[in-house]
Amino acid sequence: MSPESTPPDIHLAQQPEADALLGRSPLAALVGMLLDQQVPMEWAFSGPHTIASRLGADDLDAHEIAARDPEEFAALLSEKPAVHRYPGSMAQRVQQLCRYLVEEYGGDAAAVWRDAATGKELLARLEALPGFGKQKAQIFLALLGKQYGVRPEGWRAAAGAYGEQGSYRSAADITGPESLAKVRAHKQEMKAAAKAAKAAKEGKASGN
């Protein structure tokens, strides 16, 4: 994701223009990952392109987003079709992320990973981002390694199960419709297993 390298061929949004932006824009990739919760992945990762279009730009600018009036920015994300199921709260999170990037990295999103020496160091930097818990940070770390060529020493181990080669656990593994279907199936299996475990635990508790 450096200016001199060829942008990776990304298929997270399943829309050519939105995916092209994710490939060439580090900030768009971060914002897409931030939006990836409680909505389908394609909806989340098409969000950065929608935001850029509504701002009348061909890319996102951390300085500009950070400085926007919060109500105005929330309204921008709430326009139909909304950028997220919860556009107001996600607008706040996007602005918080951009403010942090401006304060800590001069607004340069790629600086988060550009000089990270190890996967562990990069994971810590990602976990420090507003809106990024450990799981989201590990998924994004795996995405950087698998699709963007950002591979500091120990990146797979730092990404945990999401870094495993040949797995279909997260956005990091989506390279087209087929892999998207596999990741979706895996997520459904995990949800079903969690639901069954919860039911078994409740059944055991009521049986005591």
PDB file of C-alpha atoms in Angstrom:
ATOM      1  CA  MET A   1       0.000   0.000   0.000  1.00  0.00           C
ATOM      2  CA  SER A   2       2.826   2.344  -0.734  1.00  0.00           C
ATOM      3  CA  PRO A   3       2.488   4.925  -3.538  1.00  0.00           C
ATOM      4  CA  GLU A   4       5.249   3.363  -5.613  1.00  0.00           C
ATOM      5  CA  SER A   5       3.766  -0.161  -5.552  1.00  0.00           C
ATOM      6  CA  THR A   6       0.920  -1.537  -7.643  1.00  0.00           C
ATOM      7  CA  PRO A   7      -2.330  -1.448  -5.622  1.00  0.00           C
ATOM      8  CA  PRO A   8      -3.577  -4.913  -4.640  1.00  0.00           C
ATOM      9  CA  ASP A   9      -6.625  -6.404  -6.329  1.00  0.00           C
ATOM     10  CA  ILE A  10      -9.232  -6.147  -3.556  1.00  0.00           C
ATOM     11  CA  HIS A  11     -12.734  -7.710  -3.662  1.00  0.00           C
ATOM     12  CA  LEU A  12     -14.146  -6.901  -0.214  1.00  0.00           C
ATOM     13  CA  ALA A  13     -16.930  -4.565  -1.362  1.00  0.00           C
ATOM     14  CA  GLN A  14     -17.767  -6.660  -4.444  1.00  0.00           C
ATOM     15  CA  GLN A  15     -18.092  -3.358  -6.359  1.00  0.00           C
ATOM     16  CA  PRO A  16     -15.263  -2.373  -8.760  1.00  0.00           C
ATOM     17  CA  GLU A  17     -14.994   1.336  -7.827  1.00  0.00           C
ATOM     18  CA  ALA A  18     -15.328   0.724  -4.090  1.00  0.00           C
ATOM     19  CA  ASP A  19     -12.772  -2.100  -4.222  1.00  0.00           C
ATOM     20  CA  ALA A  20     -10.354   0.020  -6.264  1.00  0.00           C
ATOM     21  CA  LEU A  21     -10.481   2.689  -3.552  1.00  0.00           C
ATOM     22  CA  LEU A  22      -9.780   0.071  -0.862  1.00  0.00           C
ATOM     23  CA  GLY A  23      -6.778  -1.078  -2.877  1.00  0.00           C
ATOM     24  CA  ARG A  24      -5.181   2.334  -3.291  1.00  0.00           C
ATOM     25  CA  SER A  25      -6.227   4.104  -0.078  1.00  0.00           C
ATOM     26  CA  PRO A  26      -4.891   3.015   3.337  1.00  0.00           C
ATOM     27  CA  LEU A  27      -7.462   5.221   5.097  1.00  0.00           C
ATOM     28  CA  ALA A  28     -10.325   3.688   3.102  1.00  0.00           C
ATOM     29  CA  ALA A  29      -9.155   0.211   4.145  1.00  0.00           C
ATOM     30  CA  LEU A  30      -9.067   1.248   7.818  1.00  0.00           C
ATOM     31  CA  VAL A  31     -12.502   2.889   7.642  1.00  0.00           C
ATOM     32  CA  GLY A  32     -13.952  -0.169   5.897  1.00  0.00           C
ATOM     33  CA  MET A  33     -12.619  -2.381   8.683  1.00  0.00           C
ATOM     34  CA  LEU A  34     -14.036   0.002  11.280  1.00  0.00           C
ATOM     35  CA  LEU A  35     -17.488  -0.190   9.656  1.00  0.00           C
ATOM     36  CA  ASP A  36     -17.362  -4.005   9.495  1.00  0.00           C
ATOM     37  CA  GLN A  37     -19.700  -4.865  12.341  1.00  0.00           C
ATOM     38  CA  GLN A  38     -23.420  -5.624  12.499  1.00  0.00           C
ATOM     39  CA  VAL A  39     -23.757  -5.264   8.713  1.00  0.00           C
ATOM     40  CA  PRO A  40     -22.772  -7.506   5.766  1.00  0.00           C
ATOM     41  CA  MET A  41     -19.089  -7.176   4.886  1.00  0.00           C
ATOM     42  CA  GLU A  42     -19.780  -5.838   1.384  1.00  0.00           C
ATOM     43  CA  TRP A  43     -21.935  -3.053   2.865  1.00  0.00           C
ATOM     44  CA  ALA A  44     -19.202  -2.116   5.336  1.00  0.00           C
ATOM     45  CA  PHE A  45     -16.354  -2.103   2.826  1.00  0.00           C
ATOM     46  CA  SER A  46     -18.305  -0.141   0.220  1.00  0.00           C
ATOM     47  CA  GLY A  47     -18.807   2.571   2.878  1.00  0.00           C
ATOM     48  CA  PRO A  48     -15.494   4.417   2.282  1.00  0.00           C
ATOM     49  CA  HIS A  49     -16.324   4.900  -1.409  1.00  0.00           C
ATOM     50  CA  THR A  50     -19.815   6.152  -0.532  1.00  0.00           C
ATOM     51  CA  ILE A  51     -18.369   8.627   1.989  1.00  0.00           C
ATOM     52  CA  ALA A  52     -15.734   9.867  -0.490  1.00  0.00           C
ATOM     53  CA  SER A  53     -18.370  10.308  -3.205  1.00  0.00           C
ATOM     54  CA  ARG A  54     -20.619  12.308  -0.882  1.00  0.00           C
ATOM     55  CA  LEU A  55     -17.650  14.487   0.052  1.00  0.00           C
ATOM     56  CA  GLY A  56     -17.080  15.104  -3.659  1.00  0.00           C
ATOM     57  CA  ALA A  57     -13.648  13.462  -3.551  1.00  0.00           C
ATOM     58  CA  ASP A  58     -11.943  10.417  -5.032  1.00  0.00           C
ATOM     59  CA  ASP A  59     -10.308   9.479  -1.725  1.00  0.00           C
ATOM     60  CA  LEU A  60     -10.769  10.002   2.011  1.00  0.00           C
ATOM     61  CA  ASP A  61      -8.744  12.659   3.834  1.00  0.00           C
ATOM     62  CA  ALA A  62      -8.231  12.195   7.582  1.00  0.00           C
ATOM     63  CA  HIS A  63      -7.687  15.933   8.149  1.00  0.00           C
ATOM     64  CA  GLU A  64     -10.895  16.877   6.346  1.00  0.00           C
ATOM     65  CA  ILE A  65     -13.047  14.237   8.065  1.00  0.00           C
ATOM     66  CA  ALA A  66     -11.600  15.065  11.504  1.00  0.00           C
ATOM     67  CA  ALA A  67     -12.440  18.747  11.041  1.00  0.00           C
ATOM     68  CA  ARG A  68     -16.017  18.229   9.796  1.00  0.00           C
ATOM     69  CA  ASP A  69     -18.978  19.339  11.869  1.00  0.00           C
ATOM     70  CA  PRO A  70     -20.157  16.141  13.634  1.00  0.00           C
ATOM     71  CA  GLU A  71     -23.842  16.681  12.886  1.00  0.00           C
ATOM     72  CA  GLU A  72     -23.116  17.433   9.249  1.00  0.00           C
ATOM     73  CA  PHE A  73     -20.917  14.343   8.929  1.00  0.00           C
ATOM     74  CA  ALA A  74     -23.545  12.150  10.604  1.00  0.00           C
ATOM     75  CA  ALA A  75     -26.153  13.469   8.171  1.00  0.00           C
ATOM     76  CA  LEU A  76     -23.826  12.643   5.279  1.00  0.00           C
ATOM     77  CA  LEU A  77     -23.574   9.006   6.404  1.00  0.00           C
ATOM     78  CA  SER A  78     -27.326   8.834   7.090  1.00  0.00           C
ATOM     79  CA  GLU A  79     -28.395   9.807   3.562  1.00  0.00           C
ATOM     80  CA  LYS A  80     -30.177   7.009   1.714  1.00  0.00           C
ATOM     81  CA  PRO A  81     -28.707   4.531   1.153  1.00  0.00           C
ATOM     82  CA  ALA A  82     -27.135   4.814   4.605  1.00  0.00           C
ATOM     83  CA  VAL A  83     -23.460   3.952   4.968  1.00  0.00           C
ATOM     84  CA  HIS A  84     -24.231   1.688   7.945  1.00  0.00           C
ATOM     85  CA  ARG A  85     -27.151   0.321   9.925  1.00  0.00           C
ATOM     86  CA  TYR A  86     -26.143   2.784  12.678  1.00  0.00           C
ATOM     87  CA  PRO A  87     -24.898   5.755  10.630  1.00  0.00           C
ATOM     88  CA  GLY A  88     -24.916   8.268  13.495  1.00  0.00           C
ATOM     89  CA  SER A  89     -22.748   6.279  15.882  1.00  0.00           C
ATOM     90  CA  MET A  90     -20.478   5.070  13.074  1.00  0.00           C
ATOM     91  CA  ALA A  91     -19.998   8.671  11.877  1.00  0.00           C
ATOM     92  CA  GLN A  92     -18.704   9.469  15.376  1.00  0.00           C
ATOM     93  CA  ARG A  93     -16.337   6.491  15.247  1.00  0.00           C
ATOM     94  CA  VAL A  94     -15.000   7.401  11.807  1.00  0.00           C
ATOM     95  CA  GLN A  95     -14.286  10.938  13.007  1.00  0.00           C
ATOM     96  CA  GLN A  96     -12.627   9.645  16.200  1.00  0.00           C
ATOM     97  CA  LEU A  97     -10.409   7.382  14.088  1.00  0.00           C
ATOM     98  CA  CYS A  98      -9.458  10.244  11.764  1.00  0.00           C
ATOM     99  CA  ARG A  99      -8.710  12.601  14.668  1.00  0.00           C
ATOM    100  CA  TYR A 100      -6.441   9.968  16.196  1.00  0.00           C
ATOM    101  CA  LEU A 101      -4.637   9.473  12.871  1.00  0.00           C
ATOM    102  CA  VAL A 102      -4.151  13.238  12.553  1.00  0.00           C
ATOM    103  CA  GLU A 103      -2.807  13.556  16.117  1.00  0.00           C
ATOM    104  CA  GLU A 104      -0.597  10.454  16.151  1.00  0.00           C
ATOM    105  CA  TYR A 105       0.379   9.950  12.498  1.00  0.00           C
ATOM    106  CA  GLY A 106      -0.060  13.336  10.812  1.00  0.00           C
ATOM    107  CA  GLY A 107      -3.158  12.030   9.047  1.00  0.00           C
ATOM    108  CA  ASP A 108      -1.147   9.359   7.207  1.00  0.00           C
ATOM    109  CA  ALA A 109      -3.019   6.069   7.716  1.00  0.00           C
ATOM    110  CA  ALA A 110      -0.243   3.960   6.160  1.00  0.00           C
ATOM    111  CA  ALA A 111       2.152   5.238   8.842  1.00  0.00           C
ATOM    112  CA  VAL A 112       0.341   2.938  11.282  1.00  0.00           C
ATOM    113  CA  TRP A 113       2.061  -0.045   9.648  1.00  0.00           C
ATOM    114  CA  ARG A 114       4.791   1.343   7.404  1.00  0.00           C
ATOM    115  CA  ASP A 115       7.696   1.024   9.870  1.00  0.00           C
ATOM    116  CA  ALA A 116       6.309  -1.592  12.271  1.00  0.00           C
ATOM    117  CA  ALA A 117       9.223  -3.984  12.902  1.00  0.00           C
ATOM    118  CA  THR A 118       7.193  -6.941  14.143  1.00  0.00           C
ATOM    119  CA  GLY A 119       3.678  -8.317  13.961  1.00  0.00           C
ATOM    120  CA  LYS A 120       3.354  -7.817  17.698  1.00  0.00           C
ATOM    121  CA  GLU A 121       4.243  -4.120  17.379  1.00  0.00           C
ATOM    122  CA  LEU A 122       1.786  -3.656  14.518  1.00  0.00           C
ATOM    123  CA  LEU A 123      -0.981  -5.403  16.440  1.00  0.00           C
ATOM    124  CA  ALA A 124      -0.415  -3.040  19.376  1.00  0.00           C
ATOM    125  CA  ARG A 125      -0.650  -0.036  17.047  1.00  0.00           C
ATOM    126  CA  LEU A 126      -3.884  -1.331  15.516  1.00  0.00           C
ATOM    127  CA  GLU A 127      -5.400  -2.082  18.934  1.00  0.00           C
ATOM    128  CA  ALA A 128      -4.664   1.521  19.939  1.00  0.00           C
ATOM    129  CA  LEU A 129      -6.879   2.839  17.121  1.00  0.00           C
ATOM    130  CA  PRO A 130     -10.333   4.074  18.227  1.00  0.00           C
ATOM    131  CA  GLY A 131     -12.957   1.442  17.447  1.00  0.00           C
ATOM    132  CA  PHE A 132     -10.425  -1.385  17.067  1.00  0.00           C
ATOM    133  CA  GLY A 133     -10.596  -4.110  19.696  1.00  0.00           C
ATOM    134  CA  LYS A 134      -8.237  -7.109  19.654  1.00  0.00           C
ATOM    135  CA  GLN A 135     -10.347  -9.177  17.221  1.00  0.00           C
ATOM    136  CA  LYS A 136     -10.765  -6.332  14.708  1.00  0.00           C
ATOM    137  CA  ALA A 137      -7.069  -5.497  14.991  1.00  0.00           C
ATOM    138  CA  GLN A 138      -6.092  -9.125  14.346  1.00  0.00           C
ATOM    139  CA  ILE A 139      -8.406  -9.378  11.329  1.00  0.00           C
ATOM    140  CA  PHE A 140      -6.985  -6.171   9.856  1.00  0.00           C
ATOM    141  CA  LEU A 141      -3.433  -7.364  10.535  1.00  0.00           C
ATOM    142  CA  ALA A 142      -4.251 -10.598   8.679  1.00  0.00           C
ATOM    143  CA  LEU A 143      -5.791  -8.563   5.838  1.00  0.00           C
ATOM    144  CA  LEU A 144      -2.633  -6.433   5.569  1.00  0.00           C
ATOM    145  CA  GLY A 145      -0.447  -9.522   5.445  1.00  0.00           C
ATOM    146  CA  LYS A 146      -2.539 -11.670   3.125  1.00  0.00           C
ATOM    147  CA  GLN A 147      -3.684  -9.064   0.614  1.00  0.00           C
ATOM    148  CA  TYR A 148      -1.629  -5.859   0.983  1.00  0.00           C
ATOM    149  CA  GLY A 149       1.857  -7.326   1.307  1.00  0.00           C
ATOM    150  CA  VAL A 150       2.444  -5.796   4.755  1.00  0.00           C
ATOM    151  CA  ARG A 151       4.311  -8.629   6.470  1.00  0.00           C
ATOM    152  CA  PRO A 152       6.489  -7.648   9.433  1.00  0.00           C
ATOM    153  CA  GLU A 153       8.223 -10.492  11.225  1.00  0.00           C
ATOM    154  CA  GLY A 154       5.733 -12.681  13.109  1.00  0.00           C
ATOM    155  CA  TRP A 155       2.635 -11.172  11.507  1.00  0.00           C
ATOM    156  CA  ARG A 156       0.788 -14.479  11.146  1.00  0.00           C
ATOM    157  CA  ALA A 157       1.298 -15.380  14.802  1.00  0.00           C
ATOM    158  CA  ALA A 158       0.210 -11.886  15.925  1.00  0.00           C
ATOM    159  CA  ALA A 159      -2.964 -12.199  13.813  1.00  0.00           C
ATOM    160  CA  GLY A 160      -3.856 -15.449  15.601  1.00  0.00           C
ATOM    161  CA  ALA A 161      -6.234 -17.819  13.803  1.00  0.00           C
ATOM    162  CA  TYR A 162      -7.013 -15.072  11.267  1.00  0.00           C
ATOM    163  CA  GLY A 163      -3.433 -15.233  10.012  1.00  0.00           C
ATOM    164  CA  GLU A 164      -3.577 -18.946   9.181  1.00  0.00           C
ATOM    165  CA  GLN A 165      -2.929 -19.761   5.546  1.00  0.00           C
ATOM    166  CA  GLY A 166      -5.886 -21.265   3.694  1.00  0.00           C
ATOM    167  CA  SER A 167      -8.440 -20.320   6.349  1.00  0.00           C
ATOM    168  CA  TYR A 168     -11.755 -18.650   5.580  1.00  0.00           C
ATOM    169  CA  ARG A 169     -12.476 -16.876   8.837  1.00  0.00           C
ATOM    170  CA  SER A 170     -12.714 -13.171   8.049  1.00  0.00           C
ATOM    171  CA  ALA A 171     -12.482 -10.294   5.585  1.00  0.00           C
ATOM    172  CA  ALA A 172      -8.760 -11.084   5.325  1.00  0.00           C
ATOM    173  CA  ASP A 173      -9.604 -14.187   3.289  1.00  0.00           C
ATOM    174  CA  ILE A 174     -12.063 -12.692   0.795  1.00  0.00           C
ATOM    175  CA  THR A 175     -10.706 -12.551  -2.745  1.00  0.00           C
ATOM    176  CA  GLY A 176     -13.971 -12.991  -4.657  1.00  0.00           C
ATOM    177  CA  PRO A 177     -17.575 -14.298  -4.453  1.00  0.00           C
ATOM    178  CA  GLU A 178     -16.517 -17.906  -3.754  1.00  0.00           C
ATOM    179  CA  SER A 179     -14.307 -17.064  -0.775  1.00  0.00           C
ATOM    180  CA  LEU A 180     -16.935 -14.597   0.473  1.00  0.00           C
ATOM    181  CA  ALA A 181     -19.441 -17.464   0.580  1.00  0.00           C
ATOM    182  CA  LYS A 182     -16.926 -19.630   2.506  1.00  0.00           C
ATOM    183  CA  VAL A 183     -16.249 -16.886   5.063  1.00  0.00           C
ATOM    184  CA  ARG A 184     -19.977 -16.290   5.477  1.00  0.00           C
ATOM    185  CA  ALA A 185     -20.565 -20.015   6.010  1.00  0.00           C
ATOM    186  CA  HIS A 186     -17.789 -20.109   8.630  1.00  0.00           C
ATOM    187  CA  LYS A 187     -19.324 -17.148  10.488  1.00  0.00           C
ATOM    188  CA  GLN A 188     -22.736 -18.856  10.482  1.00  0.00           C
ATOM    189  CA  GLU A 189     -21.176 -22.041  11.860  1.00  0.00           C
ATOM    190  CA  MET A 190     -19.497 -20.054  14.642  1.00  0.00           C
ATOM    191  CA  LYS A 191     -22.764 -18.309  15.516  1.00  0.00           C
ATOM    192  CA  ALA A 192     -24.648 -21.639  15.585  1.00  0.00           C
ATOM    193  CA  ALA A 193     -21.954 -23.210  17.796  1.00  0.00           C
ATOM    194  CA  ALA A 194     -22.047 -20.253  20.205  1.00  0.00           C
ATOM    195  CA  LYS A 195     -25.848 -20.418  20.334  1.00  0.00           C
ATOM    196  CA  ALA A 196     -25.771 -24.171  21.037  1.00  0.00           C
ATOM    197  CA  ALA A 197     -23.146 -23.723  23.758  1.00  0.00           C
ATOM    198  CA  LYS A 198     -25.230 -20.990  25.393  1.00  0.00           C
ATOM    199  CA  ALA A 199     -28.373 -23.149  25.276  1.00  0.00           C
ATOM    200  CA  ALA A 200     -26.496 -26.109  26.784  1.00  0.00           C
ATOM    201  CA  LYS A 201     -25.117 -23.914  29.578  1.00  0.00           C
ATOM    202  CA  GLU A 202     -28.583 -22.492  30.341  1.00  0.00           C
ATOM    203  CA  GLY A 203     -30.091 -25.968  30.268  1.00  0.00           C
ATOM    204  CA  LYS A 204     -27.459 -27.244  32.697  1.00  0.00           C
ATOM    205  CA  ALA A 205     -28.047 -24.273  35.014  1.00  0.00           C
ATOM    206  CA  SER A 206     -31.828 -24.775  35.089  1.00  0.00           C
ATOM    207  CA  GLY A 207     -31.354 -28.493  35.715  1.00  0.00           C
ATOM    208  CA  ASN A 208     -29.431 -27.862  38.961  1.00  0.00           C
TER     209      ASN A 208
END
